[in-house]
Tab-separated table of C-alpha atoms and ligand atoms in Angstrom:
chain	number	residue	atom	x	y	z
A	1	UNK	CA	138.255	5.179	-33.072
A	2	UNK	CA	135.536	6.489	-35.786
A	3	UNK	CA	133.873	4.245	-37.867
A	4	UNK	CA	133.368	6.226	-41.227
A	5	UNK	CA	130.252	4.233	-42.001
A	6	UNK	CA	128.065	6.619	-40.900
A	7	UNK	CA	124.959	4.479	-39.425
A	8	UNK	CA	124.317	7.769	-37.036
A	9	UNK	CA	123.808	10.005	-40.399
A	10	UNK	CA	120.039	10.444	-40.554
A	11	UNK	CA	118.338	11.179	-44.044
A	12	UNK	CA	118.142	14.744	-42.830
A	13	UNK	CA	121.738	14.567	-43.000
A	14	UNK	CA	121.993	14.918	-39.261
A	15	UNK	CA	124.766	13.491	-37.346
A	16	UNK	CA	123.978	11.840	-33.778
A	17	UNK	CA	127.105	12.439	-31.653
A	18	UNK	CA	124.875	12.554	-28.402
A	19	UNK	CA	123.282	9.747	-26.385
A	20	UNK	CA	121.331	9.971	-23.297
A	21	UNK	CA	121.478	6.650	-21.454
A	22	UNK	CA	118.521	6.081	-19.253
A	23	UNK	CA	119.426	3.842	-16.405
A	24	UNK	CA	116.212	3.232	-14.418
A	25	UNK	CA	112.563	3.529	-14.724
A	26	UNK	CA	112.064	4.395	-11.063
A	27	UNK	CA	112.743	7.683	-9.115
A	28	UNK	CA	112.501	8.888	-5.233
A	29	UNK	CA	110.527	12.121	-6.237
A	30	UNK	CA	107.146	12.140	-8.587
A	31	UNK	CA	106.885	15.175	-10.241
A	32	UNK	CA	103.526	15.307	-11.878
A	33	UNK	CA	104.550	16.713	-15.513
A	34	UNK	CA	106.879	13.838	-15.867
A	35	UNK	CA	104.597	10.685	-14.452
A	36	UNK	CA	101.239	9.742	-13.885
A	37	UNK	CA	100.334	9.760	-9.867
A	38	UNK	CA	99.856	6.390	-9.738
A	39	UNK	CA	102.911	5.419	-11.447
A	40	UNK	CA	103.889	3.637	-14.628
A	41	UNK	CA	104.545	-0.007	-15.396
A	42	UNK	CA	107.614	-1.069	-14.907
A	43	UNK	CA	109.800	-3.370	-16.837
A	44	UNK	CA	110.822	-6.258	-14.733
A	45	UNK	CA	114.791	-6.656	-13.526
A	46	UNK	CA	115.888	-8.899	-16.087
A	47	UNK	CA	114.480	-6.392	-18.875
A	48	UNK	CA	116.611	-4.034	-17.852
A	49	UNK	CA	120.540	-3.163	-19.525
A	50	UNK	CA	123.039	-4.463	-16.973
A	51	UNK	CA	125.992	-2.105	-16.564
A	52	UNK	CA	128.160	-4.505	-18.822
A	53	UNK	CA	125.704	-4.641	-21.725
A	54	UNK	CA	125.368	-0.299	-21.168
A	55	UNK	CA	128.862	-0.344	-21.894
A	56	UNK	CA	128.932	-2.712	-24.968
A	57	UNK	CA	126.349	-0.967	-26.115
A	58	UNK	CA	127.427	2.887	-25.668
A	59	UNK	CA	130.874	1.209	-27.095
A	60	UNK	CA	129.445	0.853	-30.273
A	61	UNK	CA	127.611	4.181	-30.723
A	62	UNK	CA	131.179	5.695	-29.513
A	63	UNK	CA	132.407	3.729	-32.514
A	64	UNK	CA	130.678	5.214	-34.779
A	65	UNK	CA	130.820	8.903	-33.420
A	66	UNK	CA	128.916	10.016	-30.281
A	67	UNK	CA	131.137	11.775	-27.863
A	68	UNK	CA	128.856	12.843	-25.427
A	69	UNK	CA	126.832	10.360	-22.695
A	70	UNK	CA	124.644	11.838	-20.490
A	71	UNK	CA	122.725	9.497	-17.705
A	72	UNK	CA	119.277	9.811	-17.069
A	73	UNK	CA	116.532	8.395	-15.474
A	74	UNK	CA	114.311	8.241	-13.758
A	75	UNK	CA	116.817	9.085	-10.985
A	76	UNK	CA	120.237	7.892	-12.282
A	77	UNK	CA	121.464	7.708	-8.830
A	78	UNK	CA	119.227	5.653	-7.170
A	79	UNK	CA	120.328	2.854	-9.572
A	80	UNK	CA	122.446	0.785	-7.354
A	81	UNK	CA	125.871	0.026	-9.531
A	82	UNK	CA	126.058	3.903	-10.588
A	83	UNK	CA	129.758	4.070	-9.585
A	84	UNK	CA	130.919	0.706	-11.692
A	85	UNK	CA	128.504	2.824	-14.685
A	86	UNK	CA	130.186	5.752	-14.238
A	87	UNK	CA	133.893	3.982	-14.293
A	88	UNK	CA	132.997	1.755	-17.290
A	89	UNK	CA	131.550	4.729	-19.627
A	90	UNK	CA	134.243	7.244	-18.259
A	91	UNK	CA	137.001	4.787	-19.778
A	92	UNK	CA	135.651	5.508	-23.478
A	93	UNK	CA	136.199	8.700	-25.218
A	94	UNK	CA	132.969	10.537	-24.079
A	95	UNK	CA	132.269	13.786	-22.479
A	96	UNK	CA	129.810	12.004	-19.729
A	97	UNK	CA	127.513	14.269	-17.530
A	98	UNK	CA	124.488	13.431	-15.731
A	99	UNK	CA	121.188	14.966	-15.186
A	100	UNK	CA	119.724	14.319	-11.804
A	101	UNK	CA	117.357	15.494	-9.017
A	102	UNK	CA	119.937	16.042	-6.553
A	103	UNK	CA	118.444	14.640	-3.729
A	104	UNK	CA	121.391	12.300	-2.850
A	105	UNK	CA	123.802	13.712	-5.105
A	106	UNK	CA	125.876	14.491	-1.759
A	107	UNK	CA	127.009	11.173	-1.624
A	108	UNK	CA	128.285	10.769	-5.399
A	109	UNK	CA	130.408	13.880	-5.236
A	110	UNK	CA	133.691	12.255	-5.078
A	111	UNK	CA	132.835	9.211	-7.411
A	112	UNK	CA	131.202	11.809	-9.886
A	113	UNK	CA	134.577	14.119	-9.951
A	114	UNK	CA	137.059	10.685	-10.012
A	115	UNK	CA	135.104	9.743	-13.444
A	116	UNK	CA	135.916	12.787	-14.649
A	117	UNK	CA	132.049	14.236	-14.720
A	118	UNK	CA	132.540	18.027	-14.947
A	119	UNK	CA	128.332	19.203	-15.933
A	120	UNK	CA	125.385	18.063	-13.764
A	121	UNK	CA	121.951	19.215	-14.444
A	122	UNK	CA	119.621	19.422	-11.833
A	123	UNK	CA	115.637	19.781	-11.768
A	124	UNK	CA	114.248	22.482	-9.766
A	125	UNK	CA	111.065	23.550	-10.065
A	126	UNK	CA	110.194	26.190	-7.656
A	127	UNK	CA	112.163	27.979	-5.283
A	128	UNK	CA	109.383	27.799	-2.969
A	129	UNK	CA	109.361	24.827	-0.351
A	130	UNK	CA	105.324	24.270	-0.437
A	131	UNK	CA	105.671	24.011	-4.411
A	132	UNK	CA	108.362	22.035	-4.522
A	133	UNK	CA	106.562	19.707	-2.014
A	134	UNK	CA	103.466	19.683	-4.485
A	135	UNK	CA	105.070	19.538	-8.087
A	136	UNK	CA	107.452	16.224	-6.621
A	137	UNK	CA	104.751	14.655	-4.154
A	138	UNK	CA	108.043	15.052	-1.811
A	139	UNK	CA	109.263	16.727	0.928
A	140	UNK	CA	113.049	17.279	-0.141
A	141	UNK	CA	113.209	20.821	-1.041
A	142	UNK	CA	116.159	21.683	1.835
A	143	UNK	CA	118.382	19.309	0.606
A	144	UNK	CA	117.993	19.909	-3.174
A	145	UNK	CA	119.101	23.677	-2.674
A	146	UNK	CA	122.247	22.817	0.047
A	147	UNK	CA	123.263	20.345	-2.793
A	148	UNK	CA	122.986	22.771	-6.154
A	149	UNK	CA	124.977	24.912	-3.277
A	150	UNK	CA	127.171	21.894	-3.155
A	151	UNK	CA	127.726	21.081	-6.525
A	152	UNK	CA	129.156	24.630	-7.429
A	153	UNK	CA	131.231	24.662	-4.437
A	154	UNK	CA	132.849	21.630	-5.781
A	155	UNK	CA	133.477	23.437	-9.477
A	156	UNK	CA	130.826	21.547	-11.178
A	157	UNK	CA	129.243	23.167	-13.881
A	158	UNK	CA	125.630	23.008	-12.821
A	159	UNK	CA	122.419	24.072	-14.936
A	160	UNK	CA	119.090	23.923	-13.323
A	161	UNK	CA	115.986	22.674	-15.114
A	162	UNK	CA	112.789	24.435	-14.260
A	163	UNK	CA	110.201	22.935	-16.324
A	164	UNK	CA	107.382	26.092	-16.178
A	165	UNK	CA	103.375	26.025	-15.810
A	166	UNK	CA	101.216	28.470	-15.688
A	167	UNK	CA	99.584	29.907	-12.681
A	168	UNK	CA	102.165	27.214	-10.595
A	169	UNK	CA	105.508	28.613	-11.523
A	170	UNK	CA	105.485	31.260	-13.699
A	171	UNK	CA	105.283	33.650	-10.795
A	172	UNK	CA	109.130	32.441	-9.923
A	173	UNK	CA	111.217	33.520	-13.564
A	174	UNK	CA	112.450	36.500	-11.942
A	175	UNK	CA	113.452	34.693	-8.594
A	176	UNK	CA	114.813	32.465	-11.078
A	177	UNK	CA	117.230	34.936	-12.456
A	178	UNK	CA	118.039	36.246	-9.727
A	179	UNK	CA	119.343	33.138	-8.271
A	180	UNK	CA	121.832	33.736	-11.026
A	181	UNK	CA	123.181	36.875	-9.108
A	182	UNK	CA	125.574	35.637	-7.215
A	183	UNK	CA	125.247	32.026	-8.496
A	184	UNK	CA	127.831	30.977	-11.379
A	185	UNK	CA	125.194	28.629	-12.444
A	186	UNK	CA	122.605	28.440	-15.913
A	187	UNK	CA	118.792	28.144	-15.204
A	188	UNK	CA	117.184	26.518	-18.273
A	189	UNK	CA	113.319	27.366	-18.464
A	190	UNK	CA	111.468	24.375	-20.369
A	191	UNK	CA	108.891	24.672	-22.071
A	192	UNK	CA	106.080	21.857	-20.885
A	193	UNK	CA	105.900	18.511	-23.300
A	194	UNK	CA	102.980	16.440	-23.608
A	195	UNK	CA	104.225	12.717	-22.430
A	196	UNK	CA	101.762	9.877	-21.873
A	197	UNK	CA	99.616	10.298	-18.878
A	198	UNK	CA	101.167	13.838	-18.002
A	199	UNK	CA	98.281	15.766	-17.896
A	200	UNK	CA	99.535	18.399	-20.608
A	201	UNK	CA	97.665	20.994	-21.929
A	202	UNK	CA	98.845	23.778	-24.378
A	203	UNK	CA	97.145	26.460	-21.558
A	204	UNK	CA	99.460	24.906	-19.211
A	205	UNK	CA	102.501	26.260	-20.890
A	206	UNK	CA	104.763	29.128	-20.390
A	207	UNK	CA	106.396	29.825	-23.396
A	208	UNK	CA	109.620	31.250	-24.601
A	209	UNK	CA	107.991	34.821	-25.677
A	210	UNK	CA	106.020	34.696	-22.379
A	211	UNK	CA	109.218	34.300	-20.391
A	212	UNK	CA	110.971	37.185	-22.256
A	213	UNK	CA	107.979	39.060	-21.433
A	214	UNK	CA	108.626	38.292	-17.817
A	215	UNK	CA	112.519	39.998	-18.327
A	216	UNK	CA	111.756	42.723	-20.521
A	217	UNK	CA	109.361	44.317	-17.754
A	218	UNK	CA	111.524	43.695	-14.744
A	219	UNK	CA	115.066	44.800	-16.535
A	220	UNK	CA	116.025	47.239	-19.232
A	221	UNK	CA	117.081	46.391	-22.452
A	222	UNK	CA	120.860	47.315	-21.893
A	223	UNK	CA	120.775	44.729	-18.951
A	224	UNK	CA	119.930	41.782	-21.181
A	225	UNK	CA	122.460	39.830	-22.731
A	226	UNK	CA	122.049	37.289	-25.187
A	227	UNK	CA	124.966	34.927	-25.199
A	228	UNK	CA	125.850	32.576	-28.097
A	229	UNK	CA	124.478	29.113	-28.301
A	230	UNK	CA	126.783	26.174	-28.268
A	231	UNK	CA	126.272	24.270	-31.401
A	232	UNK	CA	123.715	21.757	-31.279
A	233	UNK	CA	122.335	23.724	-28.187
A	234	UNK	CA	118.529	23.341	-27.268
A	235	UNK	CA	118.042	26.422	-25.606
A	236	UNK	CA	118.199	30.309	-26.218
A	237	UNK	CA	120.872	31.380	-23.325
A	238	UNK	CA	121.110	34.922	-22.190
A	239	UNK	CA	122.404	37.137	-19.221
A	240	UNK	CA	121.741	39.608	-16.780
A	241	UNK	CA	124.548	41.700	-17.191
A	242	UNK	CA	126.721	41.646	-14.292
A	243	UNK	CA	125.169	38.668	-13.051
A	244	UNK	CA	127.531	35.635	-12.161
A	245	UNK	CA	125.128	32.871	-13.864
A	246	UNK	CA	123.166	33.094	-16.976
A	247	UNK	CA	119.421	31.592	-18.224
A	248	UNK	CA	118.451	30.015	-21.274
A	249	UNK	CA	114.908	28.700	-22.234
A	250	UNK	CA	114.619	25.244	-24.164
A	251	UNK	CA	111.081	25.923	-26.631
A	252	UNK	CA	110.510	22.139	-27.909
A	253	UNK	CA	106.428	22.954	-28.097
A	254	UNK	CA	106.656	26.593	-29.626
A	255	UNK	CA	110.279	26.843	-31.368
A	256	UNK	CA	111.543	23.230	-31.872
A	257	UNK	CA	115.018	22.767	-32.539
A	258	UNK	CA	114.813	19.602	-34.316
A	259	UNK	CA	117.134	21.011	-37.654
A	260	UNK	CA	120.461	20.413	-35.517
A	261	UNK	CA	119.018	17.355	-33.093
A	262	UNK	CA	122.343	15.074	-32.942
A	263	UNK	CA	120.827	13.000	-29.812
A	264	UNK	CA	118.943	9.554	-29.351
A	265	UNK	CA	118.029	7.829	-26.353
A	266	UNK	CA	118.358	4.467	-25.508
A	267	UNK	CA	116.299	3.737	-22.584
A	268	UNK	CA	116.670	1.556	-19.681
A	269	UNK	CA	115.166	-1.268	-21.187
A	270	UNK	CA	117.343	-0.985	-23.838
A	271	UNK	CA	115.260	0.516	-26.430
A	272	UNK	CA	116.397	3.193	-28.898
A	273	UNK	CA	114.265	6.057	-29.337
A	274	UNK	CA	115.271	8.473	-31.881
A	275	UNK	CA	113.512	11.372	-31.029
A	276	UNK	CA	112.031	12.285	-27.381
A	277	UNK	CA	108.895	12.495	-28.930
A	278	UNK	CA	108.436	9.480	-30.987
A	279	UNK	CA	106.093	6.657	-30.760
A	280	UNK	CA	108.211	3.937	-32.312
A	281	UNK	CA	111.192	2.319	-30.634
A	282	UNK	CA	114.026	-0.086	-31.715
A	283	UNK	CA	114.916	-3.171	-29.703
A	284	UNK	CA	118.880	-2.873	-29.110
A	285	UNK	CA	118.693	-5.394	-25.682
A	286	UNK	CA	117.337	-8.098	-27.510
A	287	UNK	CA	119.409	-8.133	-30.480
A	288	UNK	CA	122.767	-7.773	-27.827
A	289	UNK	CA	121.315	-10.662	-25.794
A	290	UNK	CA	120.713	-13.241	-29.203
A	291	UNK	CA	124.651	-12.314	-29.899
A	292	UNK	CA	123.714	-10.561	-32.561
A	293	UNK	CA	125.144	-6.846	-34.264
A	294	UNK	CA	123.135	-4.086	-32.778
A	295	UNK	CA	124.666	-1.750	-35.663
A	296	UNK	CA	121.662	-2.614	-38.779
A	297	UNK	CA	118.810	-1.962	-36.066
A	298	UNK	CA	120.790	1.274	-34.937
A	299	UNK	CA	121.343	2.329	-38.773
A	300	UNK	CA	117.532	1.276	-39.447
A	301	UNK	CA	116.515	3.425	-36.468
A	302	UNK	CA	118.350	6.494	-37.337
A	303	UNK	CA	117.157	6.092	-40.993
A	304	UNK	CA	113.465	6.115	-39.943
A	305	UNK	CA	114.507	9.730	-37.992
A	306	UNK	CA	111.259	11.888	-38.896
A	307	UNK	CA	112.290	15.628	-39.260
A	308	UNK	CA	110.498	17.394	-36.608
A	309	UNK	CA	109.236	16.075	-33.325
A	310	UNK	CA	108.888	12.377	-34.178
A	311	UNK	CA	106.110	13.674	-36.830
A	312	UNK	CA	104.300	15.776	-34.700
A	313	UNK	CA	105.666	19.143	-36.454
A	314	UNK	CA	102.638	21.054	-36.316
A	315	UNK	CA	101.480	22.481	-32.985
A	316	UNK	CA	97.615	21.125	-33.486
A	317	UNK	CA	99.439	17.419	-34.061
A	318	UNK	CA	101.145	18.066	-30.502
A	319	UNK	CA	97.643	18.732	-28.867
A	320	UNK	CA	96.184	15.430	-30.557
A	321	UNK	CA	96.535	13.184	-27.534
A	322	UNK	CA	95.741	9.803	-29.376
A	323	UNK	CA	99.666	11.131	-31.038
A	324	UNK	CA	101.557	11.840	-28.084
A	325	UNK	CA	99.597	8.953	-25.548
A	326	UNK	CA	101.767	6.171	-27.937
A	327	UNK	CA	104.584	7.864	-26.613
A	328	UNK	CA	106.185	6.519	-23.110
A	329	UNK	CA	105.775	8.746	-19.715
A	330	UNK	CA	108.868	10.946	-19.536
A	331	UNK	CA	110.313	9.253	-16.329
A	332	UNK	CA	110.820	6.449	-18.845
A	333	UNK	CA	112.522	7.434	-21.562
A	334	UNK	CA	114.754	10.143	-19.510
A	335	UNK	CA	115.022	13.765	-20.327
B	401	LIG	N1	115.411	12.500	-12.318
B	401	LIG	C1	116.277	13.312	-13.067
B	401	LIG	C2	115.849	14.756	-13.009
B	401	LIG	O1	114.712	15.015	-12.658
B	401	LIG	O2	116.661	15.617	-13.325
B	401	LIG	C3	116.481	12.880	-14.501
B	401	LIG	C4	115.285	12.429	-15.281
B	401	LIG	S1	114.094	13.670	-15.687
B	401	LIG	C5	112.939	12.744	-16.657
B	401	LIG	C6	114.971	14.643	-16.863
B	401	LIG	C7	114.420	16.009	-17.179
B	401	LIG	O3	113.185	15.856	-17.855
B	401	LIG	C8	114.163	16.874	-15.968
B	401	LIG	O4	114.897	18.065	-16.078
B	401	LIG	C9	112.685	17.158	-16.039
B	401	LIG	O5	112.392	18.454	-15.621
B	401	LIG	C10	112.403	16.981	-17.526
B	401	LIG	N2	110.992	16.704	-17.796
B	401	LIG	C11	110.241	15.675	-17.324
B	401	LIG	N3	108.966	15.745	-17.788
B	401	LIG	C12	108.904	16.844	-18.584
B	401	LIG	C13	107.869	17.467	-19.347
B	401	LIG	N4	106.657	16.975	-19.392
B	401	LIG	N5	108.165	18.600	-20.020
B	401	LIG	C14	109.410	19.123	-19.983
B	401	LIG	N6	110.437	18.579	-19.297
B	401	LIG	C15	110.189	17.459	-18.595
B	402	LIG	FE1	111.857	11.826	-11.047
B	402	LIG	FE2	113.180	13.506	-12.597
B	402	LIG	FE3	110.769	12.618	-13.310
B	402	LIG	FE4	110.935	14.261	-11.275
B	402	LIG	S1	111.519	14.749	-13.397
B	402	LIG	S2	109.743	12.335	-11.322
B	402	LIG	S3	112.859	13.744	-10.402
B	402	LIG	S4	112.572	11.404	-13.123
């Protein structure tokens, strides 16, 4: 039941009903924009949220009004008690979905669909076996395509992240679309983000103009849909018409959509971040472990809110490394 005290109101007057849950630091692929090659520290075991404290904890956020969980990583899946997660958080009143890599997603399939997980996103960055090979530092191209296959033969609702960099995959939008054809599935373009020790540079990026460039010379105008955005969506969606699946680009470097932001992210350490992009983060694990209410640091947290990309709302403060380096990596905060 709602709480009508509001702690997830931000002084922008924006309401968090989202949280993404980030359940481990670690991962079996290492994609280059999201970690440093030779890895990032990680938190030891007893640092981490067991799966009973991610449940008190994501009890009290449902309390006060989030209704969506999505589970994160790192890779989600590779975290050992993933099915007693997925049972515990399915038993509050959340839409729950997961964003993975799909390289053992095979094996969840029936534990995914029991917990009543309808919308898994999975990264794919290139269509191309070589670059998938190079972008992930792993060979495990086959079995990410058989399972996106997989997924939408079982009647999930699938949505494929291709994070896009130029002169590496910008060459594969149209094959992109196109795998939409006969494909009832949504391929979100993402814009690169700067995340500590990513390598990110603003020449690096493909953004959203440059990808409509890409359609607008390979399909006429009367073949281009654009489709309504769900509220509180993060990307642009559109459609080739007559096409089974649709694509949608997500512009958090060139067209943020921070006005209607209703997430926060607690990571898998148990801090809350509220923004993807901010340096400061609020210690919910060690309040829950000195028996202590998590709710004031939550409230505190979602007060401090700043209004556009944890402060960096200018696209020079984004290039300023010294800004984004006090960030985390990406792998651990979870997309
Ligand atoms: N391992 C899972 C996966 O890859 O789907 C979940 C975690 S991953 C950190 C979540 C999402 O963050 C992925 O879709 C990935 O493409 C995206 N991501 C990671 N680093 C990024 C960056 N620098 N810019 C944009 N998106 C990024
Ligand atoms: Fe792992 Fe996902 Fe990061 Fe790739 S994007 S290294 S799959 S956490």
């Amino acid at each position: 039941m709602k709480d009508n005290s509001e702690i997830l109101r931000d002084a922008y007057g924006r309401d968090h009903a989202y949280l993404r849950i980030s359940l481990i630091e670690r991962c079996n692929l290492r994609c280059s924009y999201c970690m440093p090659e030779a890895g990032v520290p990680l938190s030891p075991k007893s640092h981490l949220m067991t799966y009973e404290e991610i449940y008190d904890i994501a009890k009290i956020f449902v309390k006060h009004g989030v209704n969506k969980i999505r589970l994160t990583g790192g890779e989600p899946l590779i975290r050992k008690d993933i099915p007693i997660i997925l049972e515990k958080l399915a038993a509050l009143p959340v839409e729950l979905s997961i964003t993975s890599n799909a390289v053992i997603i095979h094996k969840f399939i029936d534990v995914l669909k029991e917990n009543g997980v309808k919308s898994i996103n999975v990264s794919l960055d290139s269509l191309d076996r070589a670059k998938f090979k190079q972008i992930t530092r792993r060979d495990q191209f086959d079995i990410v395509y058989k399972n996106i296959l997989l997924l939408v033969k079982k009647g999930f609702n699938v949505k494929v992240n291709a994070v896009l960099m130029k002169g590496f995959n910008d060459n594969e939008i149209i094959d992109f679309i196109n795998f939409t054809k006969d494909l009832p599935i949504s391929v979100r373009f993402i814009e690169f983000m700067p995340f500590d020790g990513n390598k990110w540079d603003l020449s690096k990026m493909v953004s959203y103009a440059e990808v409509m460039n890409y359609v607008n010379k390979t399909f006429t105008e009367d073949k281009i849909e654009r489709l309504q955005d769900a509220p509180n969506d993060t990307s642009k969606n559109y459609k080739i018409k007559g096409y089974k699946g649709s694509f949608a680009i997500i512009s958090s470097v060139t067209n943020p959509f921070c006005d209607s932001c209703n997430r926060l992210r607690l990571t898998a350490n148990g801090q809350l971040k509220n923004c993807l992009f901010s340096a400061t983060e609020s210690d919910l694990l060690t309040t829950l472990r000195a028996g202590k209410s998590i709710e004031p640091v939550i409230q505190k947290a979602v007060q401090a809110k700043l209004k556009v990309r944890g402060g960096m709302d200018t696209l020079a403060k984004l290039q300023e490394p010294k800004l984004h380096n006090n960030n985390r990596s990406m792998i651990t905060i979870g997309g």
